[in-house]
Amino acid sequence: MAIRQRAIQAEDKQERHHAILDAAERLLMRSPERIANVAEVADEAGLAKGTVYLYFPGKEELLLAVHERNVDRFFRALIDRLAVDAPARVEDVLALTHAHMVDRPLFLPLAARCFGAMGQSVPPEAGFAFKQRMAERLSRAGAGLERHFPELTPGDGVALLRRSYALIIGLWQMSAQSAGAGCPAALAGDPSPVFNFAYPAELDRALRALWSGSVGRPLPAAGRSDGGAR
Amino acid sequence: MAIRQRAIQAEDKQERHHAILDAAERLLMRSPERIANVAEVADEAGLAKGTVYLYFPGKEELLLAVHERNVDRFFRALIDRLAVDAPARVEDVLALTHAHMVDRPLFLPLAARCFGAMGQSVPPEAGFAFKQRMAERLSRAGAGLERHFPELTPGDGVALLRRSYALIIGLWQMSAQSAGAGCPAALAGDPSPVFNFAYPAELDRALRALWSGSVGRPLPAAGRSDGGAR
Amino acid sequence: MAIRQRAIQAEDKQERHHAILDAAERLLMRSPERIANVAEVADEAGLAKGTVYLYFPGKEELLLAVHERNVDRFFRALIDRLAVDAPARVEDVLALTHAHMVDRPLFLPLAARCFGAMGQSVPPEAGFAFKQRMAERLSRAGAGLERHFPELTPGDGVALLRRSYALIIGLWQMSAQSAGAGCPAALAGDPSPVFNFAYPAELDRALRALWSGSVGRPLPAAGRSDGGAR
Amino acid sequence: MAIRQRAIQAEDKQERHHAILDAAERLLMRSPERIANVAEVADEAGLAKGTVYLYFPGKEELLLAVHERNVDRFFRALIDRLAVDAPARVEDVLALTHAHMVDRPLFLPLAARCFGAMGQSVPPEAGFAFKQRMAERLSRAGAGLERHFPELTPGDGVALLRRSYALIIGLWQMSAQSAGAGCPAALAGDPSPVFNFAYPAELDRALRALWSGSVGRPLPAAGRSDGGAR
DNA sequence: CATGAATGAGCGTTCATTCAT
DNA sequence: AATGAATGAACGCTCATTCAT
C-alpha cells in the first residue's frame, strides 16, 4: 500500500525516484553492515516491490544510483568551489571531502560495496555508464584543480583526484569502522592503533602527504584540529 | 581425489590446510572475476565439501586465509629486505609490491573482495583477528622502514605503509581491470583514460607521490619503464 | 501512438479490437517462439496497457481471439469451397490447409499454445465458448465435406476434420520447428529424421493416409511436389 | 524434514529419483490443470526444495523426466510385443495405447505440456536430448511394426507411429477432457459432440482410419466395445 | 474512454552449512 | 577424520491485472 498517490507528472516521478533512493539510504545508514534487499527498500519507501522496478532496472543499478547521488553532491560542490577565483587551498578540498564523504556515514561503505560489486553483480553496461559519468565529473574537477595549483600540468589534476579517491576508499576499508557495529570489546581492547585509527584525521594526513608529493612542495599544515574524532 | 588418507599427524593437517588454500588460489587465478563456492574449492582440492569445514570455520575465513598467505609473503619479503643494512630506496619497495601484488593476478581481486566483505559477511571476530595479525606485520615493516628513511619519525613508517596499502587497493578497485572480462568494446572505445588507465604504471606514480610527500622531499624518478597499458 | 481518439462508435470499437489482434499477430510473427506480454502488445498497438483490458477480458482471451481469427479465415475459405458444386478433392483441402495454416508461420505456434494452455491458464468459460464456436464451424464444414465425399456418412465429415486438425497440431508440436531457434548445430547433426522432418511434406502424407483410411479408398497421390525440407 | 534417511548407495539414489518423479506425478494427477512448482513437489516427496535440485538440473527437466518415464513404459511394452513372432494386429497396439496413455489420466496433459514448453522454457539441450531418446524408441518400435505389417516399407513404421502419436496428443488437446475439472454444467449442456466427444472411442476410430490409410487396406473393426465411455 | 503507475503473488535457483554415515 | 546428501533461508525479478487520474 503506497503512502502517496501516483506519480504522473515527470517531476512526481523524479520525486519517487528520490524517495526510493532515500529509502535505500535510510536502510543503509540504519545497518551499514547489511545491504538491504529490494523488498526491504520498497517497504521502507512505502511502495510495492514491483514499483521499485519501474524506477530502476535492477538492484545493482539502484545501489549505484544511491552512491552516485552522493558522489555527485561532492563533485558539484568541489567544481563550484574551484570555479571561484579565490585561490583554493588543500584545506578547502579537505573540508568538502569531510562534509560529503567522511561525515556522512553512508558514503564509504556504499562506495566500497559499489566498487567491489563492479564487475561481479553489476551489469557491465551499468558499470560502464557509471564510470563514464564519474570520468566526466573527475575531468571537470581535475581541470579546475589545475587552475588553482600551477604545479599541476594538464592531466595531473584528474590523476590527483583519482588517487585521492582511491586513498579515501582504501583507507576506509582498512579502518576499524568498516567492521560495522561488531566487536566493541575488541576495538576497545586493541592496543595497536594500526587499524584502529581515527579515520578522519588519518585521512587528512594521508591526503596531505599525497597532495604535497604531487605538487612537489610542502603544504600548509592546516587548521582542522579534530585530529582524534572517531 | 588427490588425498585419500586421513590427516592424523599435526603436520598432515598443516599440509591439508595448505592444499585447500592452494585449491582456492588456483580457482581464483583461473577466473579472478568470480569467487568460487565451497563445493568447487573442495572439488579442486580433491576433498569433500564437509572436509573443508574441518579445516576452516567457514567460507569467509577460508578466503581471508588465502589472502593472508599472500599478504604474508609480501611482508616477509619486505621485512627481510628492510632488515638488511644496504639502504632501501622506494624502488626496492615498489619492486616488491609489483612482484607480490600487482603481477600476481590473484592478489588484488581477492584483497578487494576481502576488504569489501570485511564487516558484511566476514564474522567480526575473524575480521578482527585478521587485522590484528596484519597490524603486527605492518608494525614490524614500518619500524624497518623508519631505519632507512630518517625523515620518518616513529609511527610514520606504519602510517606510510598503511596508506600505501590503501592506495594499492583503492586504485585497483577504480581501474578498469576490476571490471572483469566485461565490455571490451566499451573499454576500447572509451576516450577518457580516467578509469581506463594502466594500473601498474599509475600505481607507481601514485605511490611515489605519496612517499615523496611523506618524507618531505622529491624521490628519484625511477627506472621502471613499463608505463604502458597492461 | 497510432490511434489517438476515443472509440465511441461501435465500429470504432471493432476497429480497435482488430488493431489489438493485429498487433499481437505482428509480434507473434516477429518471434514465434515467444508469447509477448500484454505490455508489448499494447505498445505495438499504440495503446496503453489498460486499454487492452477494455477490449479483452484478459491475456488468454486475447491470444485465443488471435488464434480464432486465423482459424475462422481457414474455415470460411473451406466452407466456401465446399459450398461450390465443383467436386472437391483432397488436393483442394490440403491447399487450403497450407495456405492458412502451414505457410503462415503464426498459425501453428499459436494453435499449440492455445491448446496447450486450454485448461491451464485459459479460464474455463472462455475455453468452452471458443470450443463452441469452433464446433459450429467444424459442423458446417463437415456437412459440406460429406456432400463431396459420398463415402462419408453423416457425422463422418466433422470427425474427419477434427482428426485432421488434431494431426496438424500434433505433428507440428513434434516437429523440430516447434523447438524455436534453438540448437541449430544439434538439428544439423541429428542423423535421425524422426523428429527433424520436413513438416509440410510430412503433414501432407499423414493427412492423405488419414483421409484415405477414412473414406476407405486410395486417394490420388497429389501434384504438390515441395516434398523437401522447409 | 525428510521422511527417509540418506540415499548413499546408487540404488538408494535411484529410489529417490523415482520418489521425486512419483511425487510430481501424484500432484499432477491430483490437479491436472496446474503444474506444481518445485516447492510443492519437494514437499510432496517429503524433501527440502534444494534436494530436488540434487536429482534434477531444473524444473523443466523434472517434468520431462516424469513424462519420459511414462513414454518409456509404453514403448517398452510396444517393442516387447512387436518382438514376439505372433502376428500383431492393430488391436494389440490400441490396447497398449489405452493401457499406457489413455487410461492413465496423467499422460496426456503432461505430454501436451511438455511439447508445448519444448523450446520455450525447456533448455534446448534437455529438449534435444529428450527428442533423441524418443527418436531411438520410435525407430525401434517402427522397425518392429514393419515386421508385422508387410505393407509398410522401411521408414513407414516410424512415420506411422509418429503420426499416431501426433493424433493421440492432438485429439486429446481438442477434447473436453483437456479443459480440466472446469465447467461441468457446460459439458453437460453442450448439445454438440464436436469437442465433447468420448476421447477413448474417438481415438480408436481415428487411429484405425490412419492405420488403414497407411497400410492401404481396411483393418478389422475391433472387439473393443466401450465406444461410449466417459 | 484511455491511460500507465502501482501492485504483489509467484517462482526458480543458489549455496553455505550441518550432520548421519 | 572424512564424506557428501540434505537442508532451507534468501533473493531478484516478471507480469497479468487493477484502478486513480
Coordinates of C-alpha atoms in Angstrom, one line a residue, chain C residues 17-168:
Chain C
H17 CA -10.4 -4.7 -31.4
H18 CA -8.8 -5.7 -34.7
A19 CA -5.9 -3.3 -34.2
I20 CA -5.0 -5.1 -31.0
L21 CA -5.3 -8.5 -32.6
D22 CA -3.1 -7.2 -35.5
A23 CA -0.5 -6.0 -33.0
A24 CA -0.4 -9.4 -31.2
E25 CA -0.2 -11.1 -34.5
R26 CA 2.7 -9.0 -35.7
L27 CA 4.6 -9.7 -32.5
L28 CA 3.9 -13.3 -32.9
M29 CA 5.2 -13.4 -36.4
R30 CA 8.2 -11.4 -35.5
S31 CA 9.3 -14.1 -32.9
P32 CA 7.0 -17.1 -33.0
E33 CA 8.9 -18.8 -30.2
R34 CA 7.9 -16.2 -27.6
I35 CA 4.5 -15.2 -26.4
A36 CA 4.6 -11.5 -25.9
N37 CA 3.3 -10.0 -22.7
V38 CA 0.4 -7.6 -22.5
A39 CA 2.6 -4.5 -22.3
E40 CA 4.3 -5.4 -25.6
V41 CA 1.0 -6.0 -27.3
A42 CA -0.4 -2.7 -26.1
D43 CA 2.8 -0.9 -27.2
E44 CA 2.8 -2.5 -30.6
A45 CA -0.9 -1.4 -31.0
G46 CA -0.1 2.1 -29.9
L47 CA -2.3 1.8 -26.9
A48 CA -1.8 1.8 -23.2
K49 CA -1.7 -1.4 -21.3
G50 CA -5.0 -0.8 -19.6
T51 CA -6.8 -0.2 -22.8
V52 CA -6.2 -3.7 -23.9
Y53 CA -8.3 -4.8 -20.9
L54 CA -11.2 -2.7 -22.2
Y55 CA -11.4 -4.9 -25.3
F56 CA -10.4 -8.2 -23.9
P57 CA -11.1 -9.7 -20.5
G58 CA -7.5 -11.0 -20.2
K59 CA -4.4 -12.1 -21.9
E60 CA -5.6 -15.6 -22.6
E61 CA -8.7 -14.5 -24.2
L62 CA -6.7 -12.1 -26.4
L63 CA -4.5 -14.9 -27.6
L64 CA -7.4 -17.1 -28.2
A65 CA -9.0 -14.4 -30.3
V66 CA -6.0 -14.0 -32.4
H67 CA -6.0 -17.7 -33.0
E68 CA -9.7 -17.8 -33.7
R69 CA -9.5 -15.1 -36.3
N70 CA -7.0 -17.2 -38.2
V71 CA -9.0 -20.3 -37.7
D72 CA -12.0 -18.5 -38.9
R73 CA -10.3 -17.5 -42.1
F74 CA -9.4 -21.0 -42.8
F75 CA -12.9 -22.3 -42.2
R76 CA -14.6 -19.6 -44.1
A77 CA -12.4 -20.5 -47.1
L78 CA -13.1 -24.2 -46.6
I79 CA -16.8 -23.8 -46.2
D80 CA -16.9 -21.5 -49.3
R81 CA -15.0 -24.0 -51.3
L82 CA -17.2 -26.8 -50.2
A83 CA -20.3 -24.8 -51.0
V84 CA -19.4 -24.8 -54.7
D85 CA -20.7 -27.7 -56.6
A86 CA -17.5 -28.5 -58.4
P87 CA -16.2 -31.7 -56.8
A88 CA -13.7 -31.1 -54.1
R89 CA -10.7 -33.3 -53.9
V90 CA -8.2 -33.9 -51.1
E91 CA -5.9 -31.6 -53.0
D92 CA -8.1 -28.7 -52.5
V93 CA -8.4 -29.2 -48.8
L94 CA -4.6 -29.6 -48.5
A95 CA -4.1 -26.5 -50.5
L96 CA -6.3 -24.5 -48.1
T97 CA -4.6 -26.0 -45.2
H98 CA -1.2 -25.0 -46.4
A99 CA -2.3 -21.5 -47.3
H100 CA -3.9 -20.8 -44.0
M101 CA -2.0 -22.9 -41.5
V102 CA 1.3 -24.2 -42.7
D103 CA 2.5 -21.3 -44.7
R104 CA 1.6 -18.7 -42.1
P105 CA 4.3 -19.1 -39.5
L106 CA 2.0 -17.7 -37.0
F107 CA -0.7 -20.3 -37.0
L108 CA 0.9 -23.3 -35.6
P109 CA 2.8 -22.0 -32.7
L110 CA -0.2 -20.1 -31.6
A111 CA -2.5 -23.1 -32.0
A112 CA -0.2 -25.2 -30.0
R113 CA 0.0 -22.6 -27.3
C114 CA -3.8 -22.1 -27.2
F115 CA -4.5 -25.8 -26.9
G116 CA -1.7 -26.3 -24.5
A117 CA -2.9 -23.6 -22.2
M118 CA -6.5 -24.8 -22.7
G119 CA -7.4 -25.8 -19.2
Q120 CA -4.3 -24.4 -17.6
S121 CA -4.4 -20.6 -17.8
V122 CA -7.4 -20.2 -20.1
P123 CA -10.4 -19.5 -18.0
P124 CA -12.8 -22.5 -18.4
E125 CA -15.7 -20.4 -19.7
A126 CA -13.5 -18.8 -22.3
G127 CA -12.2 -22.1 -23.4
F128 CA -15.7 -23.5 -23.6
A129 CA -17.1 -20.7 -25.6
F130 CA -14.2 -20.9 -28.0
K131 CA -14.8 -24.6 -28.5
Q132 CA -18.5 -24.0 -29.0
R133 CA -17.8 -21.6 -31.8
M134 CA -15.2 -24.0 -33.3
A135 CA -17.8 -26.7 -33.1
E136 CA -20.2 -24.6 -35.2
R137 CA -17.5 -24.1 -37.8
L138 CA -16.5 -27.7 -37.9
S139 CA -20.1 -28.8 -38.2
R140 CA -20.8 -26.7 -41.2
A141 CA -17.5 -27.6 -42.9
G142 CA -18.1 -31.3 -42.0
A143 CA -21.5 -31.2 -43.6
G144 CA -20.0 -29.7 -46.7
L145 CA -17.4 -32.3 -46.8
E146 CA -20.0 -35.0 -46.7
R147 CA -21.6 -33.6 -49.8
H148 CA -18.4 -34.1 -51.8
F149 CA -17.3 -37.4 -50.4
P150 CA -20.2 -39.8 -50.6
E151 CA -18.3 -42.4 -48.6
L152 CA -18.8 -40.3 -45.5
T153 CA -21.9 -40.9 -43.6
P154 CA -23.5 -38.1 -41.6
G155 CA -21.1 -37.2 -38.8
D156 CA -18.1 -38.6 -40.5
G157 CA -17.3 -35.2 -42.0
V158 CA -16.9 -33.4 -38.7
A159 CA -15.0 -36.3 -37.3
L160 CA -12.5 -36.3 -40.2
L161 CA -12.0 -32.6 -39.9
R162 CA -11.5 -32.9 -36.2
R163 CA -9.0 -35.7 -36.6
S164 CA -7.2 -33.7 -39.3
Y165 CA -6.9 -30.8 -37.1
A166 CA -5.6 -32.9 -34.3
L167 CA -3.0 -34.3 -36.7
I168 CA -2.0 -30.8 -37.9

